[in-house]
Amino acid sequence: MNASDLIQTFDSLVNTTSLLCQSVRSQQQGYWVPLTENEQINATTGLDKACNILSDFWYQDGQDGRETRSCFGFIAVPQATLDIANDVNNLKNTLKHQTQILQKQNKQHWLELKGQLARRHPTLQSQLHFSGLSRLHLKQTWRTITVINRTPIRIGFNWYHSGRSIQKISVQQAYDALARLDTSSPHIQTQLSAVAKLSANTPLAKVQNLAPTMRANLFYDDGESPLRQAMNISLPILFKAHNKKTLPQHNEPEIEAPTERQRAVRSDRKIEDTPFLPSIRVHRYNP
């Protein structure tokens, strides 16, 4: 993997994203991007917010490494803007592929290069008012922009809060995971004792509650198939503007995800709600 190719791809991604934002800001087709109270006080427009999130490739100070910033809404744009957005997505895919190859070939070289990438665009740093831009946020950098080459008549937005990642593990694997932690801590000792009392074939599950996700349902009446699309989104949807400049009907959910799950817990849920080994998020199955 040639590092210069990766640098060239990143530069092209930053520059093409800038072109996309210029095109988005100049359009007059209509949009809806909800704003927080602070954004309204600061006179931030929906297009400002959309372009900030489209250009956001960085960790902010104190940001959790697993966290990604997101923004929902929609923007009606002409075909030329959709074409630029597709170019951005292609560059994102190329950068992701090149990065993964370099990470496998030479992790140290990648870490050094990662810092160089951020420093290549100081104007972007000043525009976004971020600090610590040497930390490139890969998931935010290569996440795909939703590009719809059709015009929906209605869009429904809903928070999806009950997603979980479940991985079955053995008792031995759980014990080994605990043993890699600070075994001098009383709470780790308590958990080691608890798992040691289990039979070797006791089924266990490592559970991670996934971050809330905005799900969009798009409806069409253009006679094409499908007439409905459902997708998870982290960026505003770009879709083909209607020739009469009409916008789709839409609901307005809370701008922040609810803190509690909205769906009822299934009565036949197989995994215990309370973790058996909280330090490694391991649960037992219901008897």
PDB file of C-alpha atoms in Angstrom:
ATOM      1  CA  MET A   1       0.000   0.000   0.000  1.00  0.00           C
ATOM      2  CA  ASN A   2       1.463   3.359  -1.071  1.00  0.00           C
ATOM      3  CA  ALA A   3       0.965   5.994   1.623  1.00  0.00           C
ATOM      4  CA  SER A   4       1.009   8.779  -0.981  1.00  0.00           C
ATOM      5  CA  ASP A   5      -2.102   7.274  -2.569  1.00  0.00           C
ATOM      6  CA  LEU A   6      -3.906   7.415   0.758  1.00  0.00           C
ATOM      7  CA  ILE A   7      -2.850  11.034   1.286  1.00  0.00           C
ATOM      8  CA  GLN A   8      -4.076  11.933  -2.188  1.00  0.00           C
ATOM      9  CA  THR A   9      -7.420  10.249  -1.515  1.00  0.00           C
ATOM     10  CA  PHE A  10      -7.839  12.097   1.780  1.00  0.00           C
ATOM     11  CA  ASP A  11      -7.029  15.440   0.156  1.00  0.00           C
ATOM     12  CA  SER A  12      -9.529  14.712  -2.598  1.00  0.00           C
ATOM     13  CA  LEU A  13     -12.145  13.762  -0.005  1.00  0.00           C
ATOM     14  CA  VAL A  14     -11.704  17.008   1.935  1.00  0.00           C
ATOM     15  CA  ASN A  15     -11.767  19.129  -1.222  1.00  0.00           C
ATOM     16  CA  THR A  16     -14.739  17.331  -2.785  1.00  0.00           C
ATOM     17  CA  THR A  17     -16.664  17.558   0.482  1.00  0.00           C
ATOM     18  CA  SER A  18     -15.990  21.296   0.446  1.00  0.00           C
ATOM     19  CA  LEU A  19     -17.411  21.466  -3.091  1.00  0.00           C
ATOM     20  CA  LEU A  20     -20.454  19.524  -1.926  1.00  0.00           C
ATOM     21  CA  CYS A  21     -21.056  21.965   0.907  1.00  0.00           C
ATOM     22  CA  GLN A  22     -20.724  24.928  -1.447  1.00  0.00           C
ATOM     23  CA  SER A  23     -23.323  23.340  -3.704  1.00  0.00           C
ATOM     24  CA  VAL A  24     -25.640  22.542  -0.793  1.00  0.00           C
ATOM     25  CA  ARG A  25     -25.417  26.078   0.595  1.00  0.00           C
ATOM     26  CA  SER A  26     -26.197  27.626  -2.796  1.00  0.00           C
ATOM     27  CA  GLN A  27     -29.305  25.579  -3.527  1.00  0.00           C
ATOM     28  CA  GLN A  28     -32.789  27.037  -3.133  1.00  0.00           C
ATOM     29  CA  GLN A  29     -34.841  23.849  -3.390  1.00  0.00           C
ATOM     30  CA  GLY A  30     -35.755  23.566   0.292  1.00  0.00           C
ATOM     31  CA  TYR A  31     -34.628  21.583   3.326  1.00  0.00           C
ATOM     32  CA  TRP A  32     -35.443  20.605   6.887  1.00  0.00           C
ATOM     33  CA  VAL A  33     -32.642  20.144   9.423  1.00  0.00           C
ATOM     34  CA  PRO A  34     -33.766  20.574  13.058  1.00  0.00           C
ATOM     35  CA  LEU A  35     -31.754  22.848  15.337  1.00  0.00           C
ATOM     36  CA  THR A  36     -31.067  22.736  19.059  1.00  0.00           C
ATOM     37  CA  GLU A  37     -31.937  25.703  21.234  1.00  0.00           C
ATOM     38  CA  ASN A  38     -28.284  26.773  21.368  1.00  0.00           C
ATOM     39  CA  GLU A  39     -27.982  26.565  17.583  1.00  0.00           C
ATOM     40  CA  GLN A  40     -31.027  28.783  17.202  1.00  0.00           C
ATOM     41  CA  ILE A  41     -29.602  31.301  19.686  1.00  0.00           C
ATOM     42  CA  ASN A  42     -26.337  31.348  17.717  1.00  0.00           C
ATOM     43  CA  ALA A  43     -28.251  31.924  14.453  1.00  0.00           C
ATOM     44  CA  THR A  44     -27.029  28.640  12.967  1.00  0.00           C
ATOM     45  CA  THR A  45     -29.009  27.691   9.875  1.00  0.00           C
ATOM     46  CA  GLY A  46     -30.009  24.169   8.954  1.00  0.00           C
ATOM     47  CA  LEU A  47     -27.649  24.276   5.974  1.00  0.00           C
ATOM     48  CA  ASP A  48     -24.799  25.443   8.235  1.00  0.00           C
ATOM     49  CA  LYS A  49     -25.446  22.504  10.529  1.00  0.00           C
ATOM     50  CA  ALA A  50     -25.658  20.048   7.632  1.00  0.00           C
ATOM     51  CA  CYS A  51     -22.381  21.228   6.122  1.00  0.00           C
ATOM     52  CA  ASN A  52     -20.625  21.154   9.499  1.00  0.00           C
ATOM     53  CA  ILE A  53     -21.602  17.528  10.017  1.00  0.00           C
ATOM     54  CA  LEU A  54     -20.710  16.564   6.434  1.00  0.00           C
ATOM     55  CA  SER A  55     -17.222  18.016   6.999  1.00  0.00           C
ATOM     56  CA  ASP A  56     -16.762  16.604  10.499  1.00  0.00           C
ATOM     57  CA  PHE A  57     -13.934  14.086  10.328  1.00  0.00           C
ATOM     58  CA  TRP A  58     -12.434  14.724  13.773  1.00  0.00           C
ATOM     59  CA  TYR A  59     -12.587  13.830  17.429  1.00  0.00           C
ATOM     60  CA  GLN A  60     -13.466  16.694  19.726  1.00  0.00           C
ATOM     61  CA  ASP A  61     -11.637  17.041  23.034  1.00  0.00           C
ATOM     62  CA  GLY A  62     -13.025  14.603  25.570  1.00  0.00           C
ATOM     63  CA  GLN A  63     -15.089  12.693  23.013  1.00  0.00           C
ATOM     64  CA  ASP A  64     -15.627   8.989  23.724  1.00  0.00           C
ATOM     65  CA  GLY A  65     -13.777   6.927  21.154  1.00  0.00           C
ATOM     66  CA  ARG A  66     -16.943   4.949  20.382  1.00  0.00           C
ATOM     67  CA  GLU A  67     -19.106   8.040  19.910  1.00  0.00           C
ATOM     68  CA  THR A  68     -19.971   9.571  16.554  1.00  0.00           C
ATOM     69  CA  ARG A  69     -21.770  12.874  16.145  1.00  0.00           C
ATOM     70  CA  SER A  70     -24.835  12.764  13.937  1.00  0.00           C
ATOM     71  CA  CYS A  71     -27.531  14.957  12.446  1.00  0.00           C
ATOM     72  CA  PHE A  72     -30.808  14.026  10.781  1.00  0.00           C
ATOM     73  CA  GLY A  73     -33.021  15.886   8.326  1.00  0.00           C
ATOM     74  CA  PHE A  74     -33.264  16.232   4.561  1.00  0.00           C
ATOM     75  CA  ILE A  75     -32.145  18.549   1.771  1.00  0.00           C
ATOM     76  CA  ALA A  76     -33.657  18.717  -1.724  1.00  0.00           C
ATOM     77  CA  VAL A  77     -30.883  19.249  -4.269  1.00  0.00           C
ATOM     78  CA  PRO A  78     -30.427  19.210  -8.053  1.00  0.00           C
ATOM     79  CA  GLN A  79     -28.831  16.264  -9.843  1.00  0.00           C
ATOM     80  CA  ALA A  80     -25.472  18.029 -10.049  1.00  0.00           C
ATOM     81  CA  THR A  81     -25.271  18.129  -6.256  1.00  0.00           C
ATOM     82  CA  LEU A  82     -26.239  14.461  -5.998  1.00  0.00           C
ATOM     83  CA  ASP A  83     -23.407  13.674  -8.414  1.00  0.00           C
ATOM     84  CA  ILE A  84     -20.896  15.463  -6.165  1.00  0.00           C
ATOM     85  CA  ALA A  85     -22.271  13.581  -3.134  1.00  0.00           C
ATOM     86  CA  ASN A  86     -21.775  10.291  -4.982  1.00  0.00           C
ATOM     87  CA  ASP A  87     -18.177  11.323  -5.718  1.00  0.00           C
ATOM     88  CA  VAL A  88     -17.689  11.974  -1.992  1.00  0.00           C
ATOM     89  CA  ASN A  89     -19.064   8.531  -1.133  1.00  0.00           C
ATOM     90  CA  ASN A  90     -16.740   6.871  -3.653  1.00  0.00           C
ATOM     91  CA  LEU A  91     -13.760   8.642  -2.102  1.00  0.00           C
ATOM     92  CA  LYS A  92     -14.906   7.580   1.367  1.00  0.00           C
ATOM     93  CA  ASN A  93     -14.989   3.940   0.247  1.00  0.00           C
ATOM     94  CA  THR A  94     -11.549   4.231  -1.341  1.00  0.00           C
ATOM     95  CA  LEU A  95     -10.088   5.844   1.787  1.00  0.00           C
ATOM     96  CA  LYS A  96     -11.590   3.131   3.981  1.00  0.00           C
ATOM     97  CA  HIS A  97     -10.101   0.382   1.812  1.00  0.00           C
ATOM     98  CA  GLN A  98      -6.670   2.030   1.664  1.00  0.00           C
ATOM     99  CA  THR A  99      -6.636   2.696   5.413  1.00  0.00           C
ATOM    100  CA  GLN A 100      -7.517  -0.888   6.289  1.00  0.00           C
ATOM    101  CA  ILE A 101      -4.744  -2.198   4.047  1.00  0.00           C
ATOM    102  CA  LEU A 102      -2.148   0.113   5.609  1.00  0.00           C
ATOM    103  CA  GLN A 103      -3.326  -0.722   9.133  1.00  0.00           C
ATOM    104  CA  LYS A 104      -2.717  -4.407   8.416  1.00  0.00           C
ATOM    105  CA  GLN A 105       0.587  -3.890   6.653  1.00  0.00           C
ATOM    106  CA  ASN A 106       2.217  -1.391   9.003  1.00  0.00           C
ATOM    107  CA  LYS A 107       0.209  -0.153  11.996  1.00  0.00           C
ATOM    108  CA  GLN A 108       2.971   2.181  13.224  1.00  0.00           C
ATOM    109  CA  HIS A 109       3.266   3.804   9.802  1.00  0.00           C
ATOM    110  CA  TRP A 110      -0.501   4.320   9.786  1.00  0.00           C
ATOM    111  CA  LEU A 111      -0.456   6.007  13.212  1.00  0.00           C
ATOM    112  CA  GLU A 112       2.231   8.411  12.018  1.00  0.00           C
ATOM    113  CA  LEU A 113       0.366   9.100   8.793  1.00  0.00           C
ATOM    114  CA  LYS A 114      -2.905   9.636  10.642  1.00  0.00           C
ATOM    115  CA  GLY A 115      -1.474  12.685  12.382  1.00  0.00           C
ATOM    116  CA  GLN A 116      -0.108  14.040   9.097  1.00  0.00           C
ATOM    117  CA  LEU A 117      -3.518  13.878   7.432  1.00  0.00           C
ATOM    118  CA  ALA A 118      -5.102  16.235   9.943  1.00  0.00           C
ATOM    119  CA  ARG A 119      -2.297  18.765   9.739  1.00  0.00           C
ATOM    120  CA  ARG A 120      -2.628  19.009   5.957  1.00  0.00           C
ATOM    121  CA  HIS A 121      -5.823  21.080   6.242  1.00  0.00           C
ATOM    122  CA  PRO A 122      -5.336  23.886   8.802  1.00  0.00           C
ATOM    123  CA  THR A 123      -8.084  25.997   7.188  1.00  0.00           C
ATOM    124  CA  LEU A 124     -10.557  23.259   7.994  1.00  0.00           C
ATOM    125  CA  GLN A 125      -9.456  23.404  11.622  1.00  0.00           C
ATOM    126  CA  SER A 126     -10.144  27.128  11.856  1.00  0.00           C
ATOM    127  CA  GLN A 127     -13.511  26.805  10.129  1.00  0.00           C
ATOM    128  CA  LEU A 128     -14.761  24.112  12.475  1.00  0.00           C
ATOM    129  CA  HIS A 129     -13.309  25.684  15.653  1.00  0.00           C
ATOM    130  CA  PHE A 130     -12.117  22.287  16.860  1.00  0.00           C
ATOM    131  CA  SER A 131      -9.002  21.552  18.863  1.00  0.00           C
ATOM    132  CA  GLY A 132      -6.914  18.414  18.869  1.00  0.00           C
ATOM    133  CA  LEU A 133      -7.417  17.762  15.177  1.00  0.00           C
ATOM    134  CA  SER A 134      -4.515  15.369  15.049  1.00  0.00           C
ATOM    135  CA  ARG A 135      -7.098  12.761  16.046  1.00  0.00           C
ATOM    136  CA  LEU A 136      -8.841  11.677  12.877  1.00  0.00           C
ATOM    137  CA  HIS A 137     -12.204   9.990  13.535  1.00  0.00           C
ATOM    138  CA  LEU A 138     -12.317   7.223  10.956  1.00  0.00           C
ATOM    139  CA  LYS A 139     -15.963   6.249  11.424  1.00  0.00           C
ATOM    140  CA  GLN A 140     -17.048   9.848  10.927  1.00  0.00           C
ATOM    141  CA  THR A 141     -14.694  10.253   7.988  1.00  0.00           C
ATOM    142  CA  TRP A 142     -15.914   7.362   5.866  1.00  0.00           C
ATOM    143  CA  ARG A 143     -19.579   7.032   6.855  1.00  0.00           C
ATOM    144  CA  THR A 144     -21.777   7.147   3.776  1.00  0.00           C
ATOM    145  CA  ILE A 145     -23.958  10.096   2.813  1.00  0.00           C
ATOM    146  CA  THR A 146     -27.513   8.971   2.012  1.00  0.00           C
ATOM    147  CA  VAL A 147     -28.107   9.942  -1.617  1.00  0.00           C
ATOM    148  CA  ILE A 148     -31.587   9.359  -3.078  1.00  0.00           C
ATOM    149  CA  ASN A 149     -32.047   9.799  -6.820  1.00  0.00           C
ATOM    150  CA  ARG A 150     -35.820  10.020  -6.354  1.00  0.00           C
ATOM    151  CA  THR A 151     -38.206  12.490  -4.747  1.00  0.00           C
ATOM    152  CA  PRO A 152     -40.062  11.138  -1.686  1.00  0.00           C
ATOM    153  CA  ILE A 153     -43.536  12.421  -0.857  1.00  0.00           C
ATOM    154  CA  ARG A 154     -43.243  11.611   2.831  1.00  0.00           C
ATOM    155  CA  ILE A 155     -40.453  10.865   5.312  1.00  0.00           C
ATOM    156  CA  GLY A 156     -41.004   9.460   8.785  1.00  0.00           C
ATOM    157  CA  PHE A 157     -38.208   9.818  11.347  1.00  0.00           C
ATOM    158  CA  ASN A 158     -38.077   7.620  14.456  1.00  0.00           C
ATOM    159  CA  TRP A 159     -35.454   6.912  17.086  1.00  0.00           C
ATOM    160  CA  TYR A 160     -34.489   3.254  17.359  1.00  0.00           C
ATOM    161  CA  HIS A 161     -33.231   2.639  20.874  1.00  0.00           C
ATOM    162  CA  SER A 162     -33.417  -1.079  21.589  1.00  0.00           C
ATOM    163  CA  GLY A 163     -30.587  -2.432  19.479  1.00  0.00           C
ATOM    164  CA  ARG A 164     -28.107  -4.719  21.218  1.00  0.00           C
ATOM    165  CA  SER A 165     -24.994  -6.580  20.203  1.00  0.00           C
ATOM    166  CA  ILE A 166     -25.016 -10.098  21.685  1.00  0.00           C
ATOM    167  CA  GLN A 167     -21.999 -12.410  21.592  1.00  0.00           C
ATOM    168  CA  LYS A 168     -22.070 -15.869  23.129  1.00  0.00           C
ATOM    169  CA  ILE A 169     -18.981 -16.681  25.186  1.00  0.00           C
ATOM    170  CA  SER A 170     -17.857 -19.609  27.302  1.00  0.00           C
ATOM    171  CA  VAL A 171     -17.261 -19.611  31.038  1.00  0.00           C
ATOM    172  CA  GLN A 172     -13.524 -19.938  30.415  1.00  0.00           C
ATOM    173  CA  GLN A 173     -13.529 -16.949  28.060  1.00  0.00           C
ATOM    174  CA  ALA A 174     -15.370 -14.883  30.658  1.00  0.00           C
ATOM    175  CA  TYR A 175     -12.886 -15.909  33.353  1.00  0.00           C
ATOM    176  CA  ASP A 176      -9.936 -15.041  31.113  1.00  0.00           C
ATOM    177  CA  ALA A 177     -11.439 -11.630  30.296  1.00  0.00           C
ATOM    178  CA  LEU A 178     -11.810 -10.830  33.999  1.00  0.00           C
ATOM    179  CA  ALA A 179      -8.303 -12.098  34.733  1.00  0.00           C
ATOM    180  CA  ARG A 180      -6.913  -9.496  32.312  1.00  0.00           C
ATOM    181  CA  LEU A 181      -8.360  -6.714  34.467  1.00  0.00           C
ATOM    182  CA  ASP A 182      -7.050  -5.458  37.812  1.00  0.00           C
ATOM    183  CA  THR A 183      -7.490  -8.653  39.840  1.00  0.00           C
ATOM    184  CA  SER A 184      -6.477  -6.875  43.035  1.00  0.00           C
ATOM    185  CA  SER A 185      -9.757  -4.939  42.998  1.00  0.00           C
ATOM    186  CA  PRO A 186     -12.440  -6.378  45.280  1.00  0.00           C
ATOM    187  CA  HIS A 187     -15.184  -6.131  42.651  1.00  0.00           C
ATOM    188  CA  ILE A 188     -13.084  -8.105  40.151  1.00  0.00           C
ATOM    189  CA  GLN A 189     -12.317 -10.728  42.807  1.00  0.00           C
ATOM    190  CA  THR A 190     -16.044 -11.048  43.518  1.00  0.00           C
ATOM    191  CA  GLN A 191     -16.802 -11.617  39.837  1.00  0.00           C
ATOM    192  CA  LEU A 192     -13.960 -14.127  39.446  1.00  0.00           C
ATOM    193  CA  SER A 193     -15.391 -16.082  42.364  1.00  0.00           C
ATOM    194  CA  ALA A 194     -18.860 -15.974  40.843  1.00  0.00           C
ATOM    195  CA  VAL A 195     -17.783 -17.240  37.433  1.00  0.00           C
ATOM    196  CA  ALA A 196     -15.592 -19.942  39.026  1.00  0.00           C
ATOM    197  CA  LYS A 197     -18.739 -21.455  40.579  1.00  0.00           C
ATOM    198  CA  LEU A 198     -20.391 -21.959  37.183  1.00  0.00           C
ATOM    199  CA  SER A 199     -20.260 -25.259  35.354  1.00  0.00           C
ATOM    200  CA  ALA A 200     -18.059 -25.188  32.265  1.00  0.00           C
ATOM    201  CA  ASN A 201     -21.006 -25.499  29.876  1.00  0.00           C
ATOM    202  CA  THR A 202     -23.088 -22.651  31.348  1.00  0.00           C
ATOM    203  CA  PRO A 203     -24.180 -20.412  28.450  1.00  0.00           C
ATOM    204  CA  LEU A 204     -23.171 -16.777  28.801  1.00  0.00           C
ATOM    205  CA  ALA A 205     -23.630 -13.733  26.579  1.00  0.00           C
ATOM    206  CA  LYS A 206     -21.616 -10.554  26.250  1.00  0.00           C
ATOM    207  CA  VAL A 207     -24.124  -7.761  25.684  1.00  0.00           C
ATOM    208  CA  GLN A 208     -23.523  -4.235  24.467  1.00  0.00           C
ATOM    209  CA  ASN A 209     -26.396  -1.785  24.177  1.00  0.00           C
ATOM    210  CA  LEU A 210     -25.988   0.030  20.899  1.00  0.00           C
ATOM    211  CA  ALA A 211     -26.253   3.794  20.640  1.00  0.00           C
ATOM    212  CA  PRO A 212     -29.677   5.132  19.643  1.00  0.00           C
ATOM    213  CA  THR A 213     -30.083   5.377  15.883  1.00  0.00           C
ATOM    214  CA  MET A 214     -32.329   7.586  13.779  1.00  0.00           C
ATOM    215  CA  ARG A 215     -34.356   5.496  11.327  1.00  0.00           C
ATOM    216  CA  ALA A 216     -35.990   7.099   8.289  1.00  0.00           C
ATOM    217  CA  ASN A 217     -38.903   5.678   6.299  1.00  0.00           C
ATOM    218  CA  LEU A 218     -39.237   7.199   2.832  1.00  0.00           C
ATOM    219  CA  PHE A 219     -42.419   6.899   0.743  1.00  0.00           C
ATOM    220  CA  TYR A 220     -42.817   7.507  -3.000  1.00  0.00           C
ATOM    221  CA  ASP A 221     -45.654   7.800  -5.509  1.00  0.00           C
ATOM    222  CA  ASP A 222     -43.584   7.976  -8.716  1.00  0.00           C
ATOM    223  CA  GLY A 223     -44.607   4.517  -9.886  1.00  0.00           C
ATOM    224  CA  GLU A 224     -41.116   3.100  -9.437  1.00  0.00           C
ATOM    225  CA  SER A 225     -40.195   0.265  -7.119  1.00  0.00           C
ATOM    226  CA  PRO A 226     -39.878   0.146  -4.196  1.00  0.00           C
ATOM    227  CA  LEU A 227     -42.586   2.531  -3.003  1.00  0.00           C
ATOM    228  CA  ARG A 228     -41.050   2.554   0.488  1.00  0.00           C
ATOM    229  CA  GLN A 229     -37.482   2.554   1.803  1.00  0.00           C
ATOM    230  CA  ALA A 230     -36.310   2.214   5.385  1.00  0.00           C
ATOM    231  CA  MET A 231     -32.775   3.119   6.465  1.00  0.00           C
ATOM    232  CA  ASN A 232     -30.698   4.177   9.447  1.00  0.00           C
ATOM    233  CA  ILE A 233     -29.147   7.600   8.994  1.00  0.00           C
ATOM    234  CA  SER A 234     -26.469   9.646  10.736  1.00  0.00           C
ATOM    235  CA  LEU A 235     -26.331  12.479   8.188  1.00  0.00           C
ATOM    236  CA  PRO A 236     -29.037  14.547   6.469  1.00  0.00           C
ATOM    237  CA  ILE A 237     -30.637  12.807   3.485  1.00  0.00           C
ATOM    238  CA  LEU A 238     -29.909  14.335   0.079  1.00  0.00           C
ATOM    239  CA  PHE A 239     -32.660  13.656  -2.471  1.00  0.00           C
ATOM    240  CA  LYS A 240     -33.591  14.805  -5.950  1.00  0.00           C
ATOM    241  CA  ALA A 241     -35.502  18.071  -5.829  1.00  0.00           C
ATOM    242  CA  HIS A 242     -39.054  18.139  -7.179  1.00  0.00           C
ATOM    243  CA  ASN A 243     -39.487  20.313 -10.264  1.00  0.00           C
ATOM    244  CA  LYS A 244     -42.217  22.236  -8.403  1.00  0.00           C
ATOM    245  CA  LYS A 245     -39.986  22.666  -5.350  1.00  0.00           C
ATOM    246  CA  THR A 246     -42.405  20.753  -3.138  1.00  0.00           C
ATOM    247  CA  LEU A 247     -40.979  19.087  -0.048  1.00  0.00           C
ATOM    248  CA  PRO A 248     -42.048  15.773   1.480  1.00  0.00           C
ATOM    249  CA  GLN A 249     -44.347  15.673   4.455  1.00  0.00           C
ATOM    250  CA  HIS A 250     -42.467  14.692   7.598  1.00  0.00           C
ATOM    251  CA  ASN A 251     -42.776  14.373  11.350  1.00  0.00           C
ATOM    252  CA  GLU A 252     -40.527  16.186  13.815  1.00  0.00           C
ATOM    253  CA  PRO A 253     -39.111  13.827  16.452  1.00  0.00           C
ATOM    254  CA  GLU A 254     -37.131  14.985  19.469  1.00  0.00           C
ATOM    255  CA  ILE A 255     -33.768  16.279  18.342  1.00  0.00           C
ATOM    256  CA  GLU A 256     -32.017  14.234  21.054  1.00  0.00           C
ATOM    257  CA  ALA A 257     -32.513  10.503  21.367  1.00  0.00           C
ATOM    258  CA  PRO A 258     -34.760   9.375  24.242  1.00  0.00           C
ATOM    259  CA  THR A 259     -32.884   8.023  27.230  1.00  0.00           C
ATOM    260  CA  GLU A 260     -35.267   5.098  27.679  1.00  0.00           C
ATOM    261  CA  ARG A 261     -36.221   2.418  25.185  1.00  0.00           C
ATOM    262  CA  GLN A 262     -39.598   3.020  23.559  1.00  0.00           C
ATOM    263  CA  ARG A 263     -40.479  -0.575  22.770  1.00  0.00           C
ATOM    264  CA  ALA A 264     -41.849  -2.966  25.375  1.00  0.00           C
ATOM    265  CA  VAL A 265     -39.474  -5.674  26.586  1.00  0.00           C
ATOM    266  CA  ARG A 266     -40.445  -9.049  25.168  1.00  0.00           C
ATOM    267  CA  SER A 267     -41.899 -11.466  27.674  1.00  0.00           C
ATOM    268  CA  ASP A 268     -39.833 -14.309  26.199  1.00  0.00           C
ATOM    269  CA  ARG A 269     -36.503 -12.479  26.492  1.00  0.00           C
ATOM    270  CA  LYS A 270     -33.846 -15.135  27.024  1.00  0.00           C
ATOM    271  CA  ILE A 271     -31.063 -13.059  28.560  1.00  0.00           C
ATOM    272  CA  GLU A 272     -31.202 -11.704  32.109  1.00  0.00           C
ATOM    273  CA  ASP A 273     -31.545  -7.921  32.319  1.00  0.00           C
ATOM    274  CA  THR A 274     -28.946  -7.522  35.088  1.00  0.00           C
ATOM    275  CA  PRO A 275     -25.362  -8.361  34.090  1.00  0.00           C
ATOM    276  CA  PHE A 276     -23.856 -11.297  35.960  1.00  0.00           C
ATOM    277  CA  LEU A 277     -20.322  -9.995  35.364  1.00  0.00           C
ATOM    278  CA  PRO A 278     -20.783  -6.210  35.010  1.00  0.00           C
ATOM    279  CA  SER A 279     -17.123  -5.371  34.412  1.00  0.00           C
ATOM    280  CA  ILE A 280     -17.162  -7.251  31.100  1.00  0.00           C
ATOM    281  CA  ARG A 281     -20.919  -6.838  30.334  1.00  0.00           C
ATOM    282  CA  VAL A 282     -21.601 -10.578  30.565  1.00  0.00           C
ATOM    283  CA  HIS A 283     -25.118 -11.834  31.273  1.00  0.00           C
ATOM    284  CA  ARG A 284     -26.571 -15.220  32.041  1.00  0.00           C
ATOM    285  CA  TYR A 285     -29.486 -16.712  30.188  1.00  0.00           C
ATOM    286  CA  ASN A 286     -32.843 -16.968  31.936  1.00  0.00           C
ATOM    287  CA  PRO A 287     -33.436 -20.440  33.358  1.00  0.00           C
TER     288      PRO A 287
END
